[in-house]
PDB file of C-alpha atoms and ligand atoms in Angstrom:
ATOM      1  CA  UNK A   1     -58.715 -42.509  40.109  1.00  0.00           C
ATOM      2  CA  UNK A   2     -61.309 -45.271  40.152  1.00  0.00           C
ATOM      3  CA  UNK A   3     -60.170 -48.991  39.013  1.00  0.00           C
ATOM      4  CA  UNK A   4     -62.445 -52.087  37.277  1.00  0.00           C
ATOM      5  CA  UNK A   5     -61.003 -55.257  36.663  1.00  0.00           C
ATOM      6  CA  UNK A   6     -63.040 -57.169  34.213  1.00  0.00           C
ATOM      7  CA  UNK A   7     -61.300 -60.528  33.454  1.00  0.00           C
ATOM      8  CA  UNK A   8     -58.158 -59.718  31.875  1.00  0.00           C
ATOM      9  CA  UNK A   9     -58.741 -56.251  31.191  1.00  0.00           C
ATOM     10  CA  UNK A  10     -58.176 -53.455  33.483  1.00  0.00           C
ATOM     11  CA  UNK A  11     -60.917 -50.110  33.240  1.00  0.00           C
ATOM     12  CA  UNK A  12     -59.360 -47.286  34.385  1.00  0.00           C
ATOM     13  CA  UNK A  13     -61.307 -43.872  35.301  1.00  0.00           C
ATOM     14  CA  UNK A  14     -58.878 -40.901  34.670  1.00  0.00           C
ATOM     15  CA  UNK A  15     -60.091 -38.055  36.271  1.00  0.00           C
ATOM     16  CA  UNK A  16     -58.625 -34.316  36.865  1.00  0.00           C
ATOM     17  CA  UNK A  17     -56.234 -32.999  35.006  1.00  0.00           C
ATOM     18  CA  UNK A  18     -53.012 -35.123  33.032  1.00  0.00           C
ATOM     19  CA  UNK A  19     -50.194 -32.734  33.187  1.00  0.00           C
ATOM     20  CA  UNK A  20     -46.461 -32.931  33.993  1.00  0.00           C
ATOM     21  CA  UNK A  21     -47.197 -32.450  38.176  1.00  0.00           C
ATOM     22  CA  UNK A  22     -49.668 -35.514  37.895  1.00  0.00           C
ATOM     23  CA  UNK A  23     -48.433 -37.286  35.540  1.00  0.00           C
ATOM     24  CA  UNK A  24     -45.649 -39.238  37.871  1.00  0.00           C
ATOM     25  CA  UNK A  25     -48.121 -40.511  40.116  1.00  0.00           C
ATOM     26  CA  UNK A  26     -50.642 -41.960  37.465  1.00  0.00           C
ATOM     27  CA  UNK A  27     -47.497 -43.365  35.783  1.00  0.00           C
ATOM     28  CA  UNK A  28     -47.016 -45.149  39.122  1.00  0.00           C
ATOM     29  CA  UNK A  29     -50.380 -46.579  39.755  1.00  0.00           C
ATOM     30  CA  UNK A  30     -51.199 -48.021  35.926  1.00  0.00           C
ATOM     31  CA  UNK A  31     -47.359 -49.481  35.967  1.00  0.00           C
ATOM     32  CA  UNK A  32     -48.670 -50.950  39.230  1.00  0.00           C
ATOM     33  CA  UNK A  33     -51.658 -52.569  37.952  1.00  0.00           C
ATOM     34  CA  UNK A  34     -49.471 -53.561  34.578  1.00  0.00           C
ATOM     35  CA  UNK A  35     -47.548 -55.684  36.491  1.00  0.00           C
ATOM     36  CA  UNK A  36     -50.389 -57.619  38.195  1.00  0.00           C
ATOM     37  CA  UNK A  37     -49.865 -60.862  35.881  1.00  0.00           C
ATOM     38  CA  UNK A  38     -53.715 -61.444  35.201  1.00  0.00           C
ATOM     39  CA  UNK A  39     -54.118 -58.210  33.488  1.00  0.00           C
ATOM     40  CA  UNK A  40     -53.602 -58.329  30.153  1.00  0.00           C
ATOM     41  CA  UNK A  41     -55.402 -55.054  28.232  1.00  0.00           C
ATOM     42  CA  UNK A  42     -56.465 -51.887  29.967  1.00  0.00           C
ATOM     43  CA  UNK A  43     -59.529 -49.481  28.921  1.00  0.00           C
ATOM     44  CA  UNK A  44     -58.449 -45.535  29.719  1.00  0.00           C
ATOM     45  CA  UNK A  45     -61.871 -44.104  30.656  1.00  0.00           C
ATOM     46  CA  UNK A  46     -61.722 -40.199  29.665  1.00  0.00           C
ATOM     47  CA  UNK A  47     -65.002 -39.465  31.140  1.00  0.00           C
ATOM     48  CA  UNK A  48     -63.471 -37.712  33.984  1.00  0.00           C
ATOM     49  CA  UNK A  49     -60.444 -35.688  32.791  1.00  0.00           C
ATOM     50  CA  UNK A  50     -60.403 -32.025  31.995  1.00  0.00           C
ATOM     51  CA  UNK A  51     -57.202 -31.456  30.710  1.00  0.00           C
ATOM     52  CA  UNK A  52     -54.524 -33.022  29.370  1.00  0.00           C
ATOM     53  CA  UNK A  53     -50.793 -31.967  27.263  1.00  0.00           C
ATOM     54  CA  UNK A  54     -48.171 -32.993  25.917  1.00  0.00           C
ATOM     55  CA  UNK A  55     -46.807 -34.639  29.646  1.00  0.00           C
ATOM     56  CA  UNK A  56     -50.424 -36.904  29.151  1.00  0.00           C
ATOM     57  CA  UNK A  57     -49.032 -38.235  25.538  1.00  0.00           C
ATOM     58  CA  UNK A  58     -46.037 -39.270  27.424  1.00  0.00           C
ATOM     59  CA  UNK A  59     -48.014 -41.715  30.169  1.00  0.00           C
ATOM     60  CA  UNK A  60     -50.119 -42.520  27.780  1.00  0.00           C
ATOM     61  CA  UNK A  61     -47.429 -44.349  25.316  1.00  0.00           C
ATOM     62  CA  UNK A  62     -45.402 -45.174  27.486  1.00  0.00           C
ATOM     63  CA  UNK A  63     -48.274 -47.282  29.367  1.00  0.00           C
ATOM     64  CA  UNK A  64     -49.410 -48.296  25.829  1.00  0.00           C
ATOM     65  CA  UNK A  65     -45.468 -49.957  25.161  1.00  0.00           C
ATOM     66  CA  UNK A  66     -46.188 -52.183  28.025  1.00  0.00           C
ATOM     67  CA  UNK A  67     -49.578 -53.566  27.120  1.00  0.00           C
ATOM     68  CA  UNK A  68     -48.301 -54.020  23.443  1.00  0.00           C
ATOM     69  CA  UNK A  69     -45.184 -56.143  25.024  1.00  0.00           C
ATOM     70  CA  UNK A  70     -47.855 -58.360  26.919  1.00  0.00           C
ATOM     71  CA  UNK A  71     -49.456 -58.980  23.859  1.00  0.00           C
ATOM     72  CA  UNK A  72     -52.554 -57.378  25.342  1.00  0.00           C
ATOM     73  CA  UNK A  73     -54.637 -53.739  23.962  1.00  0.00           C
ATOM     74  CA  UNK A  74     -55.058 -50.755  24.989  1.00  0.00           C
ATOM     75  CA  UNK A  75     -58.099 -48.645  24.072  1.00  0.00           C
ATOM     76  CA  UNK A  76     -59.052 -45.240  25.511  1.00  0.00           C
ATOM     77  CA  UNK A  77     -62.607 -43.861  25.695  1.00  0.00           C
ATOM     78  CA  UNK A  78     -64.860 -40.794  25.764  1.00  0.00           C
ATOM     79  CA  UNK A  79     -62.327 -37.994  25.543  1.00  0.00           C
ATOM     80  CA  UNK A  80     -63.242 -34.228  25.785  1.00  0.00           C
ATOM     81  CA  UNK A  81     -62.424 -32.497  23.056  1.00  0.00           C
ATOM     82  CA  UNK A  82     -59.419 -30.801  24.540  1.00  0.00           C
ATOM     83  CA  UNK A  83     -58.085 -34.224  25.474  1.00  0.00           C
ATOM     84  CA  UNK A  84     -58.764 -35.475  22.063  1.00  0.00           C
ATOM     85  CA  UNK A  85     -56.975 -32.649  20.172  1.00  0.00           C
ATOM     86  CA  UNK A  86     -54.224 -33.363  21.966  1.00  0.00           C
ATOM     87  CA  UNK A  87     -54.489 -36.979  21.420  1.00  0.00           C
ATOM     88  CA  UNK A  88     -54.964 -36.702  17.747  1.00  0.00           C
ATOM     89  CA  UNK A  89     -52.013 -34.268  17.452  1.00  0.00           C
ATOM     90  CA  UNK A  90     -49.815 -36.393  18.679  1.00  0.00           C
ATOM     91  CA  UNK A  91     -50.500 -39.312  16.341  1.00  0.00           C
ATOM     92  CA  UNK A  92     -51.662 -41.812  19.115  1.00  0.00           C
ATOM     93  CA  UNK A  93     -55.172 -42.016  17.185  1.00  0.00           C
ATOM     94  CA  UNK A  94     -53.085 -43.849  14.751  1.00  0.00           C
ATOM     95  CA  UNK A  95     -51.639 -46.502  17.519  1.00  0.00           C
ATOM     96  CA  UNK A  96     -54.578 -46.817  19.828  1.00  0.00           C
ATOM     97  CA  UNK A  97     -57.667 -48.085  19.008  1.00  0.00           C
ATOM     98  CA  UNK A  98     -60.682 -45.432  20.463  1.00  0.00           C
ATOM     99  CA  UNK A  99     -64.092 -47.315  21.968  1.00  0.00           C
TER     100      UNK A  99
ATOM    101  CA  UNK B   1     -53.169  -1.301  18.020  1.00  0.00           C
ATOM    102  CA  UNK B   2     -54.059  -0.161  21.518  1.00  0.00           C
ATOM    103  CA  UNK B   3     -53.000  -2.256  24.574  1.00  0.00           C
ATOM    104  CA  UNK B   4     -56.208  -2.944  26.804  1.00  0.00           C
ATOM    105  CA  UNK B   5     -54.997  -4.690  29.556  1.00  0.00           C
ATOM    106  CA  UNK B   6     -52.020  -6.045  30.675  1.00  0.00           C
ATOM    107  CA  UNK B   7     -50.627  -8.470  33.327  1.00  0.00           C
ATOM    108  CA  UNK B   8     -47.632  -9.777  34.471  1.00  0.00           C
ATOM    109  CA  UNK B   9     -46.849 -12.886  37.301  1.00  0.00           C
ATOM    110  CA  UNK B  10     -43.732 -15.102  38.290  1.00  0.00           C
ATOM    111  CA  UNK B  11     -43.559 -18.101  40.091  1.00  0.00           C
ATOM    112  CA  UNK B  12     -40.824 -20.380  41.526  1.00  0.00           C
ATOM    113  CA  UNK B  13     -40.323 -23.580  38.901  1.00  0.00           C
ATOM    114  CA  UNK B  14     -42.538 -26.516  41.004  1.00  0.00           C
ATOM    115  CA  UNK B  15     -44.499 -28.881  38.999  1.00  0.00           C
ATOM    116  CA  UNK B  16     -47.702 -27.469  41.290  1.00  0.00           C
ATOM    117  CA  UNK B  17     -47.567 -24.169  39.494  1.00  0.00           C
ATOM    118  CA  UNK B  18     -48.690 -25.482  36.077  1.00  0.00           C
ATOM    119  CA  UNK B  19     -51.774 -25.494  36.895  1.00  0.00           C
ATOM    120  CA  UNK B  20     -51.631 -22.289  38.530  1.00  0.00           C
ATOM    121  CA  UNK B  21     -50.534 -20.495  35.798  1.00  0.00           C
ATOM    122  CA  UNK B  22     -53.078 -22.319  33.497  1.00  0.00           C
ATOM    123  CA  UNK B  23     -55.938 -20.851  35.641  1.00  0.00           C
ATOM    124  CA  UNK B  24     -54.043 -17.774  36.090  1.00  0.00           C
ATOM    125  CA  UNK B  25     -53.585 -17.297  32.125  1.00  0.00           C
ATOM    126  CA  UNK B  26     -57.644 -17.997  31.566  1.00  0.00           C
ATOM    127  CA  UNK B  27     -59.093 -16.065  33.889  1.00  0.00           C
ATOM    128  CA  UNK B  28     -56.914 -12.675  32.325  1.00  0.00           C
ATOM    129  CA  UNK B  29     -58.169 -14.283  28.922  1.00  0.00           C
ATOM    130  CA  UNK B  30     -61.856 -14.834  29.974  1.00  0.00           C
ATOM    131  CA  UNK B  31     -62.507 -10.495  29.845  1.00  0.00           C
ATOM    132  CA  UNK B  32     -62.306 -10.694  26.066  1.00  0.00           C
ATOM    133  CA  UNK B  33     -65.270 -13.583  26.333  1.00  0.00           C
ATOM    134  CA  UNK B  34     -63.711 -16.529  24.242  1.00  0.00           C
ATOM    135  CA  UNK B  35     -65.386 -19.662  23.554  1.00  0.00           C
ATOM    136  CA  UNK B  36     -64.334 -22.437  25.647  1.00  0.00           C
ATOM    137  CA  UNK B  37     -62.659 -24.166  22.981  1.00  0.00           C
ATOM    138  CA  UNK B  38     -60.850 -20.799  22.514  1.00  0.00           C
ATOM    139  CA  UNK B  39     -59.873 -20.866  26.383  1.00  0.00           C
ATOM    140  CA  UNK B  40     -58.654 -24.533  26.666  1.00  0.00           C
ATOM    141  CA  UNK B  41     -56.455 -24.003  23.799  1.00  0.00           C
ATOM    142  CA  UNK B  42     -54.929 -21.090  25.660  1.00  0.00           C
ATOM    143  CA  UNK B  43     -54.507 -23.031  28.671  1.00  0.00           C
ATOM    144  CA  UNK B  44     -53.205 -26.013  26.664  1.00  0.00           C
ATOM    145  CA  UNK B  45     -50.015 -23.787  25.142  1.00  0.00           C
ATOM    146  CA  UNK B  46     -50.219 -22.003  28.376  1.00  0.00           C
ATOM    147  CA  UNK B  47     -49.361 -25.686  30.104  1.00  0.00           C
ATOM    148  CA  UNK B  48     -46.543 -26.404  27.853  1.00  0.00           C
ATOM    149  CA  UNK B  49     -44.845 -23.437  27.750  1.00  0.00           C
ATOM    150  CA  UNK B  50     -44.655 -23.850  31.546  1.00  0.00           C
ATOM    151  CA  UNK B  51     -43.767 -27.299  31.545  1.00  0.00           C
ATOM    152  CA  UNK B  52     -41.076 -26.467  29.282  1.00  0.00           C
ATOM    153  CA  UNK B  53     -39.520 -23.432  31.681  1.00  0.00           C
ATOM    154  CA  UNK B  54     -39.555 -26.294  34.608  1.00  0.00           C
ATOM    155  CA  UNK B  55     -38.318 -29.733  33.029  1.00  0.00           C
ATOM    156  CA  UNK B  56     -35.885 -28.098  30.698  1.00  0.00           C
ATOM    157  CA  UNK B  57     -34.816 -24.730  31.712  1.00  0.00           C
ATOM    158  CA  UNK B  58     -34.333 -25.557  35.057  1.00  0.00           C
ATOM    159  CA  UNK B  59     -33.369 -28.836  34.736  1.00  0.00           C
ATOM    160  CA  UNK B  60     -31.638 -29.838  38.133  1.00  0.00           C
ATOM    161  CA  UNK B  61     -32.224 -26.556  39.600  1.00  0.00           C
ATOM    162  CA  UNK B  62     -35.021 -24.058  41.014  1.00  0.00           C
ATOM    163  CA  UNK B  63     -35.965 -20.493  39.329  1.00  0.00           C
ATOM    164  CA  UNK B  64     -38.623 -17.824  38.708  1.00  0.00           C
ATOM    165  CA  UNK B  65     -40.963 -18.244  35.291  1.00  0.00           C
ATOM    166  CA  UNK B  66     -42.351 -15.414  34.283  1.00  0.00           C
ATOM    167  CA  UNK B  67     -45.495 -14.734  32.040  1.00  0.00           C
ATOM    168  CA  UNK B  68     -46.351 -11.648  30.203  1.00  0.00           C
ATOM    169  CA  UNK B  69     -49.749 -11.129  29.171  1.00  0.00           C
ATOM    170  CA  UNK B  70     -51.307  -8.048  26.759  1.00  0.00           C
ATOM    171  CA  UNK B  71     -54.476  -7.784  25.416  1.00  0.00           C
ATOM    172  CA  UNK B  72     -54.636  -5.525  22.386  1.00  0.00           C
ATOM    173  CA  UNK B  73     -58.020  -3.749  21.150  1.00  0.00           C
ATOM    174  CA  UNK B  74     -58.170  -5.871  18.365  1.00  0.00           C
ATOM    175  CA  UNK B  75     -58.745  -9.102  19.977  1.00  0.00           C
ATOM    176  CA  UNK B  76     -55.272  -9.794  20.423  1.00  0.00           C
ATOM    177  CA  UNK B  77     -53.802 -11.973  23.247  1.00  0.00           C
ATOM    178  CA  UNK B  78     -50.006 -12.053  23.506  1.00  0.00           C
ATOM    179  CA  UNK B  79     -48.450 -14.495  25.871  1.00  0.00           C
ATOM    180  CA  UNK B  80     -44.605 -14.298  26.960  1.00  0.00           C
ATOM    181  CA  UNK B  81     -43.173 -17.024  29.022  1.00  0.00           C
ATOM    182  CA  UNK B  82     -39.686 -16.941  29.887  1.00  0.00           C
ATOM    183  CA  UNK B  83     -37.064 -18.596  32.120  1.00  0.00           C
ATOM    184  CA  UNK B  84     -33.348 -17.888  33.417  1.00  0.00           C
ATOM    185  CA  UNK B  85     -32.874 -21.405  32.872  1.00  0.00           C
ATOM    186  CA  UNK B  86     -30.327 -23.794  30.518  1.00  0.00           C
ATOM    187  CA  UNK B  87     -31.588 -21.886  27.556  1.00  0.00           C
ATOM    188  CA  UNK B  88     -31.870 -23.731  24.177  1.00  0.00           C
ATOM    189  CA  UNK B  89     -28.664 -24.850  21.697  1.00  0.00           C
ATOM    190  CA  UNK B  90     -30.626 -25.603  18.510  1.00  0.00           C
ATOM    191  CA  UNK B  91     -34.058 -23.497  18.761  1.00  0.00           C
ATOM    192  CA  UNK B  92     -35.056 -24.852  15.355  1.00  0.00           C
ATOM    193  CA  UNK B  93     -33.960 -28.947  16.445  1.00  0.00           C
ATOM    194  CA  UNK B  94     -36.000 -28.479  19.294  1.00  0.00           C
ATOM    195  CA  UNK B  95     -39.172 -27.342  17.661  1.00  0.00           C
ATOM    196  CA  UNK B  96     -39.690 -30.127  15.471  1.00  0.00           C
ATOM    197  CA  UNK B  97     -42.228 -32.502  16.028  1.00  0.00           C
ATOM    198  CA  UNK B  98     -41.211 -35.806  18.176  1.00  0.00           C
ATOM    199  CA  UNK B  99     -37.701 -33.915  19.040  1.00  0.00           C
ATOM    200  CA  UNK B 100     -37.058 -34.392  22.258  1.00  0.00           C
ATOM    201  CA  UNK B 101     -33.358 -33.942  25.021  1.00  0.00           C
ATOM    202  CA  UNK B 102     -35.695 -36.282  28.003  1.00  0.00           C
ATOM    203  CA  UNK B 103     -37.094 -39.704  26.077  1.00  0.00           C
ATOM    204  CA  UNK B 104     -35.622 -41.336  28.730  1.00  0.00           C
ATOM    205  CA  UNK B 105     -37.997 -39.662  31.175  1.00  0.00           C
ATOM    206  CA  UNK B 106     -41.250 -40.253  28.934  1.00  0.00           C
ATOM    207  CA  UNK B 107     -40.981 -37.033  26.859  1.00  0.00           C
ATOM    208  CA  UNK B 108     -42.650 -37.171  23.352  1.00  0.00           C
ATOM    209  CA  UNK B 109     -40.859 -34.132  21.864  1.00  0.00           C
ATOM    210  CA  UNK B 110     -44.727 -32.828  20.927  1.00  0.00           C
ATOM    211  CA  UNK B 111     -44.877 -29.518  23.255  1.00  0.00           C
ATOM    212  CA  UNK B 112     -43.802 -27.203  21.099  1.00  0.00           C
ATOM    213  CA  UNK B 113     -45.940 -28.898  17.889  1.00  0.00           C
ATOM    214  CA  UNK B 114     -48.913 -28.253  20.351  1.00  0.00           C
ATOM    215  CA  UNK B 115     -48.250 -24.738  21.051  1.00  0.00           C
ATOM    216  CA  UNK B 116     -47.755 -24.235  17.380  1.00  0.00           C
ATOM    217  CA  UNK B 117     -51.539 -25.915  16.853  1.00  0.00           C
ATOM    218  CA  UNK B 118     -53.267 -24.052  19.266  1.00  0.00           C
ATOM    219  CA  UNK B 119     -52.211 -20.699  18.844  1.00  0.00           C
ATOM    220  CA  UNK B 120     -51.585 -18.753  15.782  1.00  0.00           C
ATOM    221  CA  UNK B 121     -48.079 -17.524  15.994  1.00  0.00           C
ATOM    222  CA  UNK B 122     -45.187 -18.827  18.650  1.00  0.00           C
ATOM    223  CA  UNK B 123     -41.691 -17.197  18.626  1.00  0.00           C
ATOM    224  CA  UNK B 124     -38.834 -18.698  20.378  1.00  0.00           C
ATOM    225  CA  UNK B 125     -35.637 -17.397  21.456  1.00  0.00           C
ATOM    226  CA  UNK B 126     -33.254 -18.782  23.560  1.00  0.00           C
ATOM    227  CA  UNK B 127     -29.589 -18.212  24.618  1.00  0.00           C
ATOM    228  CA  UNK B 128     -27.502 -21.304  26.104  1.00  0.00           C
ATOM    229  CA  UNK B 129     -26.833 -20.354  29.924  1.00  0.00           C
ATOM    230  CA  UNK B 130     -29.166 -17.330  29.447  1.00  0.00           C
ATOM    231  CA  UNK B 131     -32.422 -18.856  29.490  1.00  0.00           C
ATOM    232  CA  UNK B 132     -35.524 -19.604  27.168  1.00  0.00           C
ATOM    233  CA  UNK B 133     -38.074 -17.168  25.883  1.00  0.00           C
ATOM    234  CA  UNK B 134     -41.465 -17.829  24.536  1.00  0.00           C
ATOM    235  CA  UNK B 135     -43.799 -15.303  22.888  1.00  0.00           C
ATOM    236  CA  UNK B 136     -47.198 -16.635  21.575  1.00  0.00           C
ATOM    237  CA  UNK B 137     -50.388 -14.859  19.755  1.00  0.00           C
ATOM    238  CA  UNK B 138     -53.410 -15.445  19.569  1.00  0.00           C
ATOM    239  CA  UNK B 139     -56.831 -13.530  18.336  1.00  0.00           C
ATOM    240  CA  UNK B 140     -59.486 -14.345  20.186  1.00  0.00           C
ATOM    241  CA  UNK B 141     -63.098 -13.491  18.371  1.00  0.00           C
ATOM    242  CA  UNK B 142     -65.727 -13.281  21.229  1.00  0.00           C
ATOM    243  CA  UNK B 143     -67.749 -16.664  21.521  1.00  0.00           C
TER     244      UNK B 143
HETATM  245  N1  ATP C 201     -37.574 -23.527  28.410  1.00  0.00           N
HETATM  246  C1  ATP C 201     -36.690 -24.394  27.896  1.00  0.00           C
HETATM  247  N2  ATP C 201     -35.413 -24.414  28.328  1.00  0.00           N
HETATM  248  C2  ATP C 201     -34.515 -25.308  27.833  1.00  0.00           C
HETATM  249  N3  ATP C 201     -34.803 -26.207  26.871  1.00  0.00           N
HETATM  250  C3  ATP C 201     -36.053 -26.240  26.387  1.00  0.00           C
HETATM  251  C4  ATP C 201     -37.064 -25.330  26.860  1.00  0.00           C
HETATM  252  N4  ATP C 201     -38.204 -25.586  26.183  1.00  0.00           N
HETATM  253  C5  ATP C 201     -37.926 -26.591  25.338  1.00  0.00           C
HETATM  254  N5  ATP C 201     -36.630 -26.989  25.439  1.00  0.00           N
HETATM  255  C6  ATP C 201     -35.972 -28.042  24.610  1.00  0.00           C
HETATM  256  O1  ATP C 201     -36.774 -28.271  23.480  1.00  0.00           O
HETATM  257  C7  ATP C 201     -37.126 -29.647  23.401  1.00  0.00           C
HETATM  258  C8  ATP C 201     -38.494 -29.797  22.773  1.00  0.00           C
HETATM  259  O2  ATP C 201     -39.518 -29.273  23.627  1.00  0.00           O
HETATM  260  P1  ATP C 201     -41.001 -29.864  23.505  1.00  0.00           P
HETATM  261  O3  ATP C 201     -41.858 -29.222  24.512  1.00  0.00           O
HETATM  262  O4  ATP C 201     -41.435 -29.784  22.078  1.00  0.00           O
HETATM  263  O5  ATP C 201     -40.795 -31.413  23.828  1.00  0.00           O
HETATM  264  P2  ATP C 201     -40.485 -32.090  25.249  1.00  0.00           P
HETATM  265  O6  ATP C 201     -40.718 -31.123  26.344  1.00  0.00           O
HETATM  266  O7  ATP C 201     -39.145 -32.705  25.182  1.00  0.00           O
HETATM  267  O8  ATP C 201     -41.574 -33.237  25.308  1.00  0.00           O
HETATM  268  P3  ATP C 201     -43.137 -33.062  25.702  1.00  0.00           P
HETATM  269  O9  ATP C 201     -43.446 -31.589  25.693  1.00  0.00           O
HETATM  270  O10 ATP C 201     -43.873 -33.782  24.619  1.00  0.00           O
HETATM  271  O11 ATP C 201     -43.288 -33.673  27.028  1.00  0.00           O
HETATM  272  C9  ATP C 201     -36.995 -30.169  24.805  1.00  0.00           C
HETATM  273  O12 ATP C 201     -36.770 -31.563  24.845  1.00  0.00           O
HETATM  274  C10 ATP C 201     -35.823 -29.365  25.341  1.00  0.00           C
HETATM  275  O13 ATP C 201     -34.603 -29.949  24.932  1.00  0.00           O
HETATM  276 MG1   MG C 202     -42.442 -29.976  26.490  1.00  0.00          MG
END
């Protein structure tokens, strides 16, 4: 997983596959980088992952609580259309703004 | 209608096996050529299913999950995946969207809504201290 930091905002490049058996140590890194005080919004870069369910929803919001209670954004970008089924399923379309 | 091909695998309940049995699930599914969409929804209900047998049903523990797979003339792909685990109290609590017995450990209470999106028909059944069964159809038209 490839990082960018680009003044406040943190790029991250997703890549493999989001499932239950990755999902704790992606949860790990991003909480990581959340905590670096500088960063303030982070940019989920889809370009990369094949797959994701419902475990990927999980990170996702849960990542998405912390950014909101920085008063920073989140945004995710180019999804596959797997990942973005998933994504729209689950009602984060609503929450998180897509690039 | 005529069974075509059938398959049947179990694995011990590790978090590495979900992807296994995602693969394992497509590649039986590929022989009736389905588009890919067609094949990463499989895997998708495939995943959670899984998931489900390892988080939930065996909880604090380690088991076998099993999955079932037919292939009927007509197109047909039917998907069993079962555990020995915890089983379920309230089948029809758990299925409904954002319900969910793990919030505390990031769960969003969407797997089975998923399952129910990507496939066309999912059947639960579930005994407390028994262990979990779910049995999922799908027709697949050749891409
Ligand atoms: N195989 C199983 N054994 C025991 N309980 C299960 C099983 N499958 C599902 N459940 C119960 O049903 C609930 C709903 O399952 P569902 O997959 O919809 O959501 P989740 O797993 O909690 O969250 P998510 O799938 O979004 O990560 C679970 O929280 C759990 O209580
Ligand atoms: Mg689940």
């Amino acid at each position: 997983m490839q990082m960018e930091k680009q003044n406040q905002t943190l790029i991250v490049y997703l890549d493999g596959e989001l499932d239950h058996c990755s999902a704790q140590s992606i949860r790990r890194l991003l909480d990581g980088c959340i905590k670096d005080g500088e960063i303030k919004n982070m940019v989920l870069d889809m370009q990369e992952l094949t797959f994701m369910d419902s475990s990927g929803i999980g990170v996702i919001l849960g990542r998405y609580k912390q950014i909101k209670d920085k008063g920073g954004r989140m945004m995710v970008r180019n999804m596959n259309r797997q990942v973005e089924r998933v994504f729209r399923l689950s009602g984060m379309n609503q929450i998180i703004e897509t690039m | 209608m005529k069974i075509t091909n059938q398959m049947e695998i179990s694995f011990l309940s590790i978090p590495e096996n979900e992807s296994f049995a995602r693969v394992a699930v497509s590649a039986f599914a590929v022989q009736l050529n389905p588009t890919l969409d067609v094949l990463a929804d499989i895997k998708t209900a495939v995943s959670e299913a899984v998931t489900n047998a390892i988080v939930h049903g065996y909880c604090d523990c380690m088991g076998m999950v099993k999955i079932e797979a037919i292939l009927k003339d007509n197109g047909m792909l039917r998907l069993v995946v079962s555990d020995e685990g915890c089983g379920i109290e309230n089948v029809e609590e758990a299925m409904q969207p954002f319900f969910t017995s793990q919030p505390e450990k990031e769960r969003s209470g969407m797997g089975f809504s998923v399952m129910q999106t990507f496939m066309d028909q999912v059947e639960v059944m579930s005994e407390p201290g028994k262990g979990t069964r779910v049995t999922m159809e799908k027709k697949i038209l050749a891409g």
